[in-house]
mmCIF file of C-alpha atoms in Angstrom:
data_model
loop_
_atom_site.group_PDB
_atom_site.id
_atom_site.type_symbol
_atom_site.label_atom_id
_atom_site.label_comp_id
_atom_site.label_asym_id
_atom_site.label_seq_id
_atom_site.Cartn_x
_atom_site.Cartn_y
_atom_site.Cartn_z
ATOM 1 C CA MET O 1116 7.073 -18.100 -16.647
ATOM 2 C CA ASN O 1117 3.538 -19.106 -15.603
ATOM 3 C CA GLU O 1118 4.053 -22.657 -16.960
ATOM 4 C CA LEU O 1119 7.099 -22.983 -14.694
ATOM 5 C CA ILE O 1120 5.105 -21.839 -11.665
ATOM 6 C CA GLN O 1121 2.280 -24.293 -12.335
ATOM 7 C CA GLN O 1122 4.667 -27.276 -12.443
ATOM 8 C CA THR O 1123 5.562 -29.327 -9.363
ATOM 9 C CA LEU O 1124 8.444 -27.588 -7.619
ATOM 10 C CA THR O 1125 11.704 -29.483 -8.073
ATOM 11 C CA TRP O 1126 15.339 -28.525 -7.605
ATOM 12 C CA GLN O 1127 15.654 -27.963 -11.334
ATOM 13 C CA ASN O 1128 12.552 -25.751 -11.526
ATOM 14 C CA GLY O 1129 13.662 -23.929 -8.396
ATOM 15 C CA LEU O 1130 17.048 -23.114 -9.924
ATOM 16 C CA ILE O 1131 15.400 -21.910 -13.131
ATOM 17 C CA PHE O 1132 13.034 -19.735 -11.124
ATOM 18 C CA LEU O 1133 15.960 -18.350 -9.105
ATOM 19 C CA GLY O 1134 17.803 -17.625 -12.341
ATOM 20 C CA TRP O 1135 14.858 -15.655 -13.705
ATOM 21 C CA ALA O 1136 14.627 -13.756 -10.418
ATOM 22 C CA ILE O 1137 18.315 -12.778 -10.670
ATOM 23 C CA VAL O 1138 17.827 -11.676 -14.289
ATOM 24 C CA PHE O 1139 14.839 -9.590 -13.210
ATOM 25 C CA LEU O 1140 16.876 -8.074 -10.372
ATOM 26 C CA PHE O 1141 19.483 -6.899 -12.879
ATOM 27 C CA ILE O 1142 16.726 -5.465 -15.094
ATOM 28 C CA VAL O 1143 15.365 -3.511 -12.132
ATOM 29 C CA LEU O 1144 18.883 -2.344 -11.189
ATOM 30 C CA GLY O 1145 19.360 -1.167 -14.778
ATOM 31 C CA PHE O 1146 16.079 0.718 -14.561
ATOM 32 C CA VAL O 1147 17.148 2.363 -11.300
ATOM 33 C CA THR O 1148 20.517 3.418 -12.741
ATOM 34 C CA TYR O 1149 19.072 5.075 -15.805
ATOM 35 C CA ALA O 1150 15.882 6.315 -14.120
ATOM 36 C CA ILE O 1151 18.175 8.545 -12.062
ATOM 37 C CA TYR O 1152 19.889 9.720 -15.252
ATOM 38 C CA PHE O 1153 16.654 10.456 -17.106
ATOM 39 C CA GLU O 1154 15.154 12.146 -14.052
ATOM 40 C CA ARG O 1155 18.096 14.536 -13.953
ATOM 41 C CA LYS O 1156 17.835 15.143 -17.704
ATOM 42 C CA VAL O 1157 14.060 15.694 -17.587
ATOM 43 C CA ILE O 1158 14.316 18.065 -14.617
ATOM 44 C CA GLY O 1159 17.170 19.897 -16.328
ATOM 45 C CA TRP O 1160 15.106 20.234 -19.517
ATOM 46 C CA MET O 1161 12.115 21.589 -17.588
ATOM 47 C CA GLN O 1162 14.277 24.038 -15.638
ATOM 48 C CA PHE O 1163 16.367 25.184 -18.633
ATOM 49 C CA ARG O 1164 19.507 23.336 -17.539
ATOM 50 C CA HIS O 1165 21.605 20.684 -19.268
ATOM 51 C CA GLY O 1166 21.644 17.902 -16.707
ATOM 52 C CA PRO O 1167 24.445 15.278 -16.862
ATOM 53 C CA THR O 1168 26.690 15.849 -19.902
ATOM 54 C CA ARG O 1169 30.278 15.014 -18.919
ATOM 55 C CA VAL O 1170 30.666 11.298 -18.071
ATOM 56 C CA GLY O 1171 30.261 9.176 -21.190
ATOM 57 C CA PRO O 1172 28.420 10.181 -24.380
ATOM 58 C CA LEU O 1173 25.530 12.540 -23.479
ATOM 59 C CA GLY O 1174 26.340 11.887 -19.823
ATOM 60 C CA LEU O 1175 24.972 8.331 -20.033
ATOM 61 C CA LEU O 1176 27.594 6.978 -17.635
ATOM 62 C CA GLN O 1177 27.032 9.600 -14.927
ATOM 63 C CA SER O 1178 24.703 7.376 -12.866
ATOM 64 C CA VAL O 1179 27.084 4.434 -13.309
ATOM 65 C CA ALA O 1180 29.902 6.586 -11.930
ATOM 66 C CA ASP O 1181 27.720 7.698 -9.005
ATOM 67 C CA VAL O 1182 26.829 4.099 -8.155
ATOM 68 C CA LEU O 1183 30.490 3.047 -8.369
ATOM 69 C CA LYS O 1184 31.453 5.928 -6.076
ATOM 70 C CA LEU O 1185 28.903 4.797 -3.480
ATOM 71 C CA LEU O 1186 30.072 1.186 -3.642
ATOM 72 C CA ILE O 1187 33.745 2.034 -3.010
ATOM 73 C CA LYS O 1188 33.102 4.824 -0.519
ATOM 74 C CA GLU O 1189 34.103 4.200 3.096
ATOM 75 C CA ASP O 1190 31.369 2.544 5.161
ATOM 76 C CA THR O 1191 31.055 4.380 8.484
ATOM 77 C CA ILE O 1192 28.893 3.568 11.507
ATOM 78 C CA PRO O 1193 28.518 6.170 14.285
ATOM 79 C CA GLN O 1194 30.158 5.085 17.538
ATOM 80 C CA LYS O 1195 26.995 5.511 19.618
ATOM 81 C CA ALA O 1196 24.603 4.070 17.031
ATOM 82 C CA ASP O 1197 22.725 0.802 17.599
ATOM 83 C CA ARG O 1198 25.017 -1.214 15.334
ATOM 84 C CA THR O 1199 22.688 -4.170 14.657
ATOM 85 C CA LEU O 1200 19.644 -2.085 13.762
ATOM 86 C CA PHE O 1201 21.808 0.395 11.843
ATOM 87 C CA ILE O 1202 22.984 -2.450 9.587
ATOM 88 C CA LEU O 1203 19.550 -4.086 9.254
ATOM 89 C CA ALA O 1204 17.577 -0.922 8.424
ATOM 90 C CA PRO O 1205 18.646 -0.551 4.741
ATOM 91 C CA ILE O 1206 17.994 -4.272 4.150
ATOM 92 C CA ILE O 1207 14.530 -4.116 5.725
ATOM 93 C CA THR O 1208 13.776 -1.113 3.516
ATOM 94 C CA PHE O 1209 14.971 -2.669 0.244
ATOM 95 C CA VAL O 1210 13.819 -6.311 0.417
ATOM 96 C CA PRO O 1211 10.043 -5.585 0.487
ATOM 97 C CA ALA O 1212 10.497 -3.066 -2.351
ATOM 98 C CA PHE O 1213 11.822 -5.837 -4.600
ATOM 99 C CA ALA O 1214 9.544 -8.590 -3.253
ATOM 100 C CA VAL O 1215 6.332 -6.745 -4.218
ATOM 101 C CA LEU O 1216 7.329 -6.973 -7.897
ATOM 102 C CA ALA O 1217 6.657 -10.731 -7.822
ATOM 103 C CA VAL O 1218 2.902 -10.240 -8.274
ATOM 104 C CA ILE O 1219 3.000 -7.667 -11.096
ATOM 105 C CA PRO O 1220 1.701 -9.190 -14.398
ATOM 106 C CA TYR O 1221 3.387 -7.620 -17.435
ATOM 107 C CA THR O 1222 1.611 -9.736 -20.063
ATOM 108 C CA PRO O 1223 -0.893 -12.630 -19.833
ATOM 109 C CA SER O 1224 2.070 -15.038 -19.597
ATOM 110 C CA LEU O 1225 4.883 -12.910 -18.119
ATOM 111 C CA TYR O 1226 4.663 -12.788 -14.339
ATOM 112 C CA PHE O 1227 6.234 -14.521 -11.344
ATOM 113 C CA ALA O 1228 3.185 -15.243 -9.193
ATOM 114 C CA ASP O 1229 -0.559 -14.928 -9.741
ATOM 115 C CA LEU O 1230 -1.824 -14.768 -6.169
ATOM 116 C CA ASN O 1231 -5.530 -14.603 -5.406
ATOM 117 C CA VAL O 1232 -4.637 -11.871 -2.920
ATOM 118 C CA GLY O 1233 -1.955 -10.193 -5.041
ATOM 119 C CA LEU O 1234 -3.109 -6.659 -4.270
ATOM 120 C CA LEU O 1235 -3.252 -7.425 -0.552
ATOM 121 C CA TYR O 1236 0.247 -8.941 -0.776
ATOM 122 C CA TYR O 1237 1.534 -5.734 -2.369
ATOM 123 C CA ALA O 1238 -0.078 -3.491 0.268
ATOM 124 C CA ALA O 1239 1.175 -5.645 3.161
ATOM 125 C CA LEU O 1240 4.783 -5.930 2.001
ATOM 126 C CA SER O 1241 5.183 -2.326 0.884
ATOM 127 C CA SER O 1242 4.210 -1.138 4.368
ATOM 128 C CA LEU O 1243 7.188 -3.008 5.853
ATOM 129 C CA SER O 1244 9.632 -0.520 4.332
ATOM 130 C CA THR O 1245 8.322 2.058 6.794
ATOM 131 C CA ILE O 1246 9.836 -0.027 9.595
ATOM 132 C CA GLY O 1247 13.262 0.075 7.937
ATOM 133 C CA ILE O 1248 13.151 3.862 7.588
ATOM 134 C CA ILE O 1249 12.082 4.313 11.218
ATOM 135 C CA LEU O 1250 14.827 1.951 12.409
ATOM 136 C CA GLY O 1251 17.415 3.774 10.299
ATOM 137 C CA GLY O 1252 16.413 7.087 11.841
ATOM 138 C CA TRP O 1253 16.341 5.775 15.416
ATOM 139 C CA ALA O 1254 19.454 3.579 15.259
ATOM 140 C CA SER O 1255 21.629 6.446 13.992
ATOM 141 C CA ASN O 1256 21.404 8.216 17.375
ATOM 142 C CA ASN O 1257 21.100 11.571 15.618
ATOM 143 C CA LYS O 1258 18.322 14.081 16.232
ATOM 144 C CA TYR O 1259 17.988 14.960 12.546
ATOM 145 C CA SER O 1260 17.692 11.340 11.478
ATOM 146 C CA LEU O 1261 15.241 10.637 14.328
ATOM 147 C CA ILE O 1262 12.985 13.518 13.262
ATOM 148 C CA GLY O 1263 13.154 12.247 9.667
ATOM 149 C CA GLY O 1264 12.213 8.746 10.800
ATOM 150 C CA MET O 1265 9.271 10.028 12.848
ATOM 151 C CA ARG O 1266 8.100 12.171 9.946
ATOM 152 C CA SER O 1267 8.267 9.140 7.706
ATOM 153 C CA ALA O 1268 6.248 7.066 10.171
ATOM 154 C CA ALA O 1269 3.525 9.700 10.413
ATOM 155 C CA GLN O 1270 3.479 10.361 6.676
ATOM 156 C CA MET O 1271 3.607 6.816 5.332
ATOM 157 C CA ILE O 1272 1.136 5.356 7.815
ATOM 158 C CA SER O 1273 -1.294 8.246 7.243
ATOM 159 C CA TYR O 1274 -1.148 7.981 3.457
ATOM 160 C CA GLU O 1275 -1.260 4.175 3.342
ATOM 161 C CA ILE O 1276 -4.875 4.340 4.512
ATOM 162 C CA PRO O 1277 -6.261 6.404 1.584
ATOM 163 C CA LEU O 1278 -3.896 4.535 -0.770
ATOM 164 C CA VAL O 1279 -5.431 1.168 0.112
ATOM 165 C CA ILE O 1280 -9.002 2.480 0.299
ATOM 166 C CA SER O 1281 -8.625 4.147 -3.124
ATOM 167 C CA VAL O 1282 -8.192 0.746 -4.815
ATOM 168 C CA VAL O 1283 -11.251 -0.814 -3.165
ATOM 169 C CA GLY O 1284 -13.347 0.449 -6.094
ATOM 170 C CA VAL O 1285 -11.072 -1.409 -8.532
ATOM 171 C CA VAL O 1286 -11.496 -4.575 -6.470
ATOM 172 C CA MET O 1287 -15.278 -4.121 -6.525
ATOM 173 C CA LEU O 1288 -15.299 -3.762 -10.314
ATOM 174 C CA SER O 1289 -13.030 -6.750 -10.949
ATOM 175 C CA GLY O 1290 -14.450 -9.009 -8.232
ATOM 176 C CA GLY O 1291 -11.080 -10.131 -6.905
ATOM 177 C CA LEU O 1292 -7.655 -9.192 -5.550
ATOM 178 C CA SER O 1293 -5.610 -10.954 -8.248
ATOM 179 C CA LEU O 1294 -3.721 -8.343 -10.273
ATOM 180 C CA ARG O 1295 -3.875 -10.538 -13.381
ATOM 181 C CA ARG O 1296 -7.646 -10.823 -13.027
ATOM 182 C CA ILE O 1297 -7.917 -7.048 -12.604
ATOM 183 C CA VAL O 1298 -6.119 -6.504 -15.929
ATOM 184 C CA GLU O 1299 -8.190 -9.153 -17.697
ATOM 185 C CA GLY O 1300 -11.345 -7.415 -16.465
ATOM 186 C CA GLN O 1301 -10.389 -4.313 -18.444
ATOM 187 C CA GLY O 1302 -11.013 -4.221 -22.198
ATOM 188 C CA SER O 1303 -8.940 -3.387 -25.267
ATOM 189 C CA ASN O 1304 -10.375 0.138 -25.506
ATOM 190 C CA PHE O 1305 -9.375 2.961 -23.190
ATOM 191 C CA TRP O 1306 -12.982 3.644 -22.115
ATOM 192 C CA GLU O 1307 -13.110 0.086 -20.767
ATOM 193 C CA TRP O 1308 -10.154 0.664 -18.453
ATOM 194 C CA ASN O 1309 -10.669 1.388 -14.751
ATOM 195 C CA LEU O 1310 -9.356 4.931 -15.229
ATOM 196 C CA LEU O 1311 -12.693 6.488 -16.209
ATOM 197 C CA PRO O 1312 -15.094 4.825 -13.728
ATOM 198 C CA GLN O 1313 -12.411 5.115 -11.033
ATOM 199 C CA ILE O 1314 -11.155 8.629 -11.755
ATOM 200 C CA ILE O 1315 -11.598 9.669 -8.104
ATOM 201 C CA GLY O 1316 -9.750 6.588 -6.901
ATOM 202 C CA PHE O 1317 -7.021 7.186 -9.492
ATOM 203 C CA VAL O 1318 -6.381 10.760 -8.312
ATOM 204 C CA VAL O 1319 -6.309 9.698 -4.648
ATOM 205 C CA PHE O 1320 -4.078 6.726 -5.485
ATOM 206 C CA MET O 1321 -1.515 8.826 -7.369
ATOM 207 C CA ILE O 1322 -1.267 11.495 -4.667
ATOM 208 C CA ALA O 1323 -0.971 8.922 -1.877
ATOM 209 C CA ALA O 1324 1.552 6.919 -3.936
ATOM 210 C CA VAL O 1325 3.812 9.963 -4.342
ATOM 211 C CA SER O 1326 3.665 10.446 -0.579
ATOM 212 C CA GLU O 1327 4.509 6.776 -0.020
ATOM 213 C CA LEU O 1328 7.557 7.234 -2.248
ATOM 214 C CA ASN O 1329 8.755 10.183 -0.120
ATOM 215 C CA ARG O 1330 9.159 12.215 -3.290
ATOM 216 C CA THR O 1331 8.517 15.897 -3.946
ATOM 217 C CA PRO O 1332 6.250 17.551 -2.836
ATOM 218 C CA PHE O 1333 6.061 15.022 0.013
ATOM 219 C CA ASP O 1334 9.805 14.556 0.655
ATOM 220 C CA LEU O 1335 9.564 15.740 4.265
ATOM 221 C CA PRO O 1336 11.408 12.723 5.771
ATOM 222 C CA GLU O 1337 14.537 13.785 3.832
ATOM 223 C CA ALA O 1338 14.019 17.584 3.717
ATOM 224 C CA GLU O 1339 17.609 18.664 3.073
ATOM 225 C CA SER O 1340 16.896 22.289 4.020
ATOM 226 C CA GLU O 1341 16.093 21.469 7.658
ATOM 227 C CA LEU O 1342 17.101 17.828 8.283
ATOM 228 C CA VAL O 1343 20.267 17.571 6.148
ATOM 229 C CA ALA O 1344 18.846 14.393 4.468
ATOM 230 C CA GLY O 1345 16.750 13.139 7.380
ATOM 231 C CA TYR O 1346 16.569 9.479 8.312
ATOM 232 C CA HIS O 1347 19.680 8.429 6.328
ATOM 233 C CA VAL O 1348 21.917 11.387 7.253
ATOM 234 C CA GLU O 1349 24.400 9.104 9.083
ATOM 235 C CA TYR O 1350 24.576 6.516 6.289
ATOM 236 C CA SER O 1351 27.361 6.378 3.730
ATOM 237 C CA GLY O 1352 28.577 4.140 0.951
ATOM 238 C CA PHE O 1353 26.574 1.122 -0.077
ATOM 239 C CA ARG O 1354 24.170 1.357 2.892
ATOM 240 C CA PHE O 1355 23.084 4.805 1.723
ATOM 241 C CA ALA O 1356 22.790 3.336 -1.785
ATOM 242 C CA PHE O 1357 20.339 0.738 -0.450
ATOM 243 C CA PHE O 1358 17.961 3.475 0.712
ATOM 244 C CA MET O 1359 18.156 5.216 -2.667
ATOM 245 C CA LEU O 1360 17.764 1.881 -4.437
ATOM 246 C CA ALA O 1361 14.611 1.113 -2.451
ATOM 247 C CA GLU O 1362 13.113 4.490 -3.389
ATOM 248 C CA TYR O 1363 13.604 3.966 -7.121
ATOM 249 C CA VAL O 1364 12.518 0.323 -7.003
ATOM 250 C CA TYR O 1365 9.279 1.608 -5.479
ATOM 251 C CA VAL O 1366 9.015 4.035 -8.403
ATOM 252 C CA PHE O 1367 9.188 0.961 -10.663
ATOM 253 C CA ALA O 1368 6.605 -0.834 -8.495
ATOM 254 C CA ILE O 1369 4.155 2.085 -8.247
ATOM 255 C CA ALA O 1370 4.339 2.797 -11.995
ATOM 256 C CA SER O 1371 3.693 -0.896 -12.714
ATOM 257 C CA LEU O 1372 0.830 -1.087 -10.215
ATOM 258 C CA THR O 1373 -0.795 2.064 -11.621
ATOM 259 C CA THR O 1374 -0.595 0.561 -15.114
ATOM 260 C CA VAL O 1375 -2.200 -2.663 -13.894
ATOM 261 C CA LEU O 1376 -4.969 -1.143 -11.780
ATOM 262 C CA PHE O 1377 -6.099 1.832 -13.843
ATOM 263 C CA LEU O 1378 -4.481 1.874 -17.301
ATOM 264 C CA GLY O 1379 -5.444 -1.525 -18.672
ATOM 265 C CA GLY O 1380 -2.097 -3.279 -18.177
ATOM 266 C CA TRP O 1381 -1.067 -4.899 -21.454
ATOM 267 C CA HIS O 1382 -4.288 -3.925 -23.273
ATOM 268 C CA PRO O 1383 -4.047 -1.392 -26.138
ATOM 269 C CA PRO O 1384 -5.996 1.904 -25.975
ATOM 270 C CA LEU O 1385 -7.975 0.872 -29.085
ATOM 271 C CA ALA O 1386 -8.956 -2.640 -30.161
ATOM 272 C CA ILE O 1387 -7.612 -2.077 -33.696
ATOM 273 C CA LEU O 1388 -4.102 -1.766 -32.203
ATOM 274 C CA ASP O 1389 -4.276 -5.235 -30.696
ATOM 275 C CA PHE O 1390 -1.616 -6.517 -33.134
ATOM 276 C CA ILE O 1391 1.081 -4.646 -31.184
ATOM 277 C CA PRO O 1392 2.579 -6.875 -28.426
ATOM 278 C CA GLY O 1393 1.056 -6.296 -24.997
ATOM 279 C CA LEU O 1394 4.461 -5.874 -23.371
ATOM 280 C CA LEU O 1395 5.083 -2.769 -25.481
ATOM 281 C CA TRP O 1396 1.769 -1.248 -24.363
ATOM 282 C CA PHE O 1397 2.636 -2.014 -20.749
ATOM 283 C CA MET O 1398 6.061 -0.394 -21.129
ATOM 284 C CA LEU O 1399 4.616 2.706 -22.812
ATOM 285 C CA LYS O 1400 2.081 3.275 -20.015
ATOM 286 C CA PHE O 1401 4.759 2.525 -17.430
ATOM 287 C CA VAL O 1402 7.093 5.150 -18.933
ATOM 288 C CA CYS O 1403 4.289 7.739 -18.947
ATOM 289 C CA VAL O 1404 3.660 7.212 -15.211
ATOM 290 C CA VAL O 1405 7.390 7.447 -14.429
ATOM 291 C CA PHE O 1406 7.642 10.640 -16.485
ATOM 292 C CA PHE O 1407 4.716 12.081 -14.508
ATOM 293 C CA LEU O 1408 6.582 11.393 -11.235
ATOM 294 C CA PHE O 1409 9.667 13.159 -12.606
ATOM 295 C CA TRP O 1410 7.489 16.062 -13.780
ATOM 296 C CA LEU O 1411 6.087 16.533 -10.268
ATOM 297 C CA ARG O 1412 9.570 16.712 -8.784
ATOM 298 C CA ALA O 1413 10.617 19.348 -11.318
ATOM 299 C CA THR O 1414 7.664 21.666 -10.687
ATOM 300 C CA MET O 1415 6.263 21.261 -7.163
ATOM 301 C CA PRO O 1416 7.676 22.850 -3.990
ATOM 302 C CA ARG O 1417 7.852 20.933 -0.711
ATOM 303 C CA ILE O 1418 4.785 21.442 1.477
ATOM 304 C CA ARG O 1419 4.753 21.933 5.248
ATOM 305 C CA VAL O 1420 4.249 18.955 7.541
ATOM 306 C CA ASP O 1421 0.942 20.310 8.906
ATOM 307 C CA GLN O 1422 -0.340 20.757 5.341
ATOM 308 C CA LEU O 1423 0.750 17.206 4.545
ATOM 309 C CA MET O 1424 -1.122 15.618 7.444
ATOM 310 C CA SER O 1425 -4.191 17.802 7.046
ATOM 311 C CA PHE O 1426 -4.456 17.026 3.337
ATOM 312 C CA GLY O 1427 -4.166 13.287 3.926
ATOM 313 C CA TRP O 1428 -6.796 13.010 6.667
ATOM 314 C CA LYS O 1429 -9.207 15.791 5.672
ATOM 315 C CA VAL O 1430 -9.157 15.494 1.867
ATOM 316 C CA LEU O 1431 -7.776 12.194 0.567
ATOM 317 C CA LEU O 1432 -9.404 9.891 3.123
ATOM 318 C CA PRO O 1433 -12.944 11.316 2.632
ATOM 319 C CA LEU O 1434 -12.475 11.200 -1.159
ATOM 320 C CA ALA O 1435 -11.360 7.565 -0.985
ATOM 321 C CA LEU O 1436 -14.447 6.680 1.078
ATOM 322 C CA ILE O 1437 -16.736 8.607 -1.281
ATOM 323 C CA ASN O 1438 -15.216 6.661 -4.182
ATOM 324 C CA ILE O 1439 -16.406 3.382 -2.638
ATOM 325 C CA PHE O 1440 -20.017 4.592 -2.505
ATOM 326 C CA VAL O 1441 -19.801 6.052 -6.015
ATOM 327 C CA THR O 1442 -18.429 2.734 -7.298
ATOM 328 C CA ALA O 1443 -21.213 0.783 -5.568
ATOM 329 C CA ALA O 1444 -23.809 3.044 -7.217
ATOM 330 C CA TYR O 1445 -22.051 2.683 -10.594
ATOM 331 C CA ILE O 1446 -22.081 -1.120 -10.343
ATOM 332 C CA GLU O 1447 -25.746 -1.161 -9.317
ATOM 333 C CA LEU O 1448 -27.037 1.326 -11.894
ATOM 334 C CA VAL O 1449 -24.708 0.877 -14.902
ATOM 335 C CA VAL O 1450 -22.902 -2.465 -14.778
ATOM 336 C CA LYS O 1451 -25.923 -4.538 -13.742
#
């Protein structure tokens, strides 16, 4: 893939690149379909339930059936909704979620783009999805969806600040914003990964990332108990599916970014295991992060909105700032 990117762009190379992008889109869609299935199975296992069992062997086709149901379900638009923004909102939410995956390096040679500002690109594009959620809530002309959209705006903007600041320490250690360079700066032993020197940043990053995903215990924008699904309450059919698709694509993106920034990317935990392909190590770490996100949803209750905002501004933001000073001291006293 990187050889293709480094060549002069021609129609032929452009078509090949587009073909790889379509293949990758189907891979991500496959992940989303079965991430939903495994999330339901994992939560069922943790809560002493069975989870999906009926559709297909072991319930493996349950998510496929759910997706098919959404695709053929009637598409309705409220009469008094802002029709243009109502249609655009799911697209604005999904497109950045998929576009951020372009800068994720899976192996030294498997990636779509190695930008010098890859981390900045990720942070900038991922924040655009907030606009889609706000528009979806406002354009629906429904008080429940509007409250969900406003909650999402307050939550996602508040938690983006500690999320971005938490990775400043990683940038300081690696000396650049290129995600590929960040992985290469970590060694083939787990104590050389950014996880240990950046343990404060890692904790802040994971908490803020869960909030950015609008997942339990930070699923206040949806909050079925009081908002009946929140910002997408008026959406049905494939438009509703776009919102759900964006959420799970961000699960893919956050798990990949966590692996790259803190868990050594394609590097093995011990140098003697270097004979195992790097892609397998990346996938194993990726699966562990995804499992952790499912685990949180199975065990944590939803918190109140005042607790959410207070925790973000009074706890996570100071910790993220402290991490920068601790990292500077670590570089000065240990690295140098």
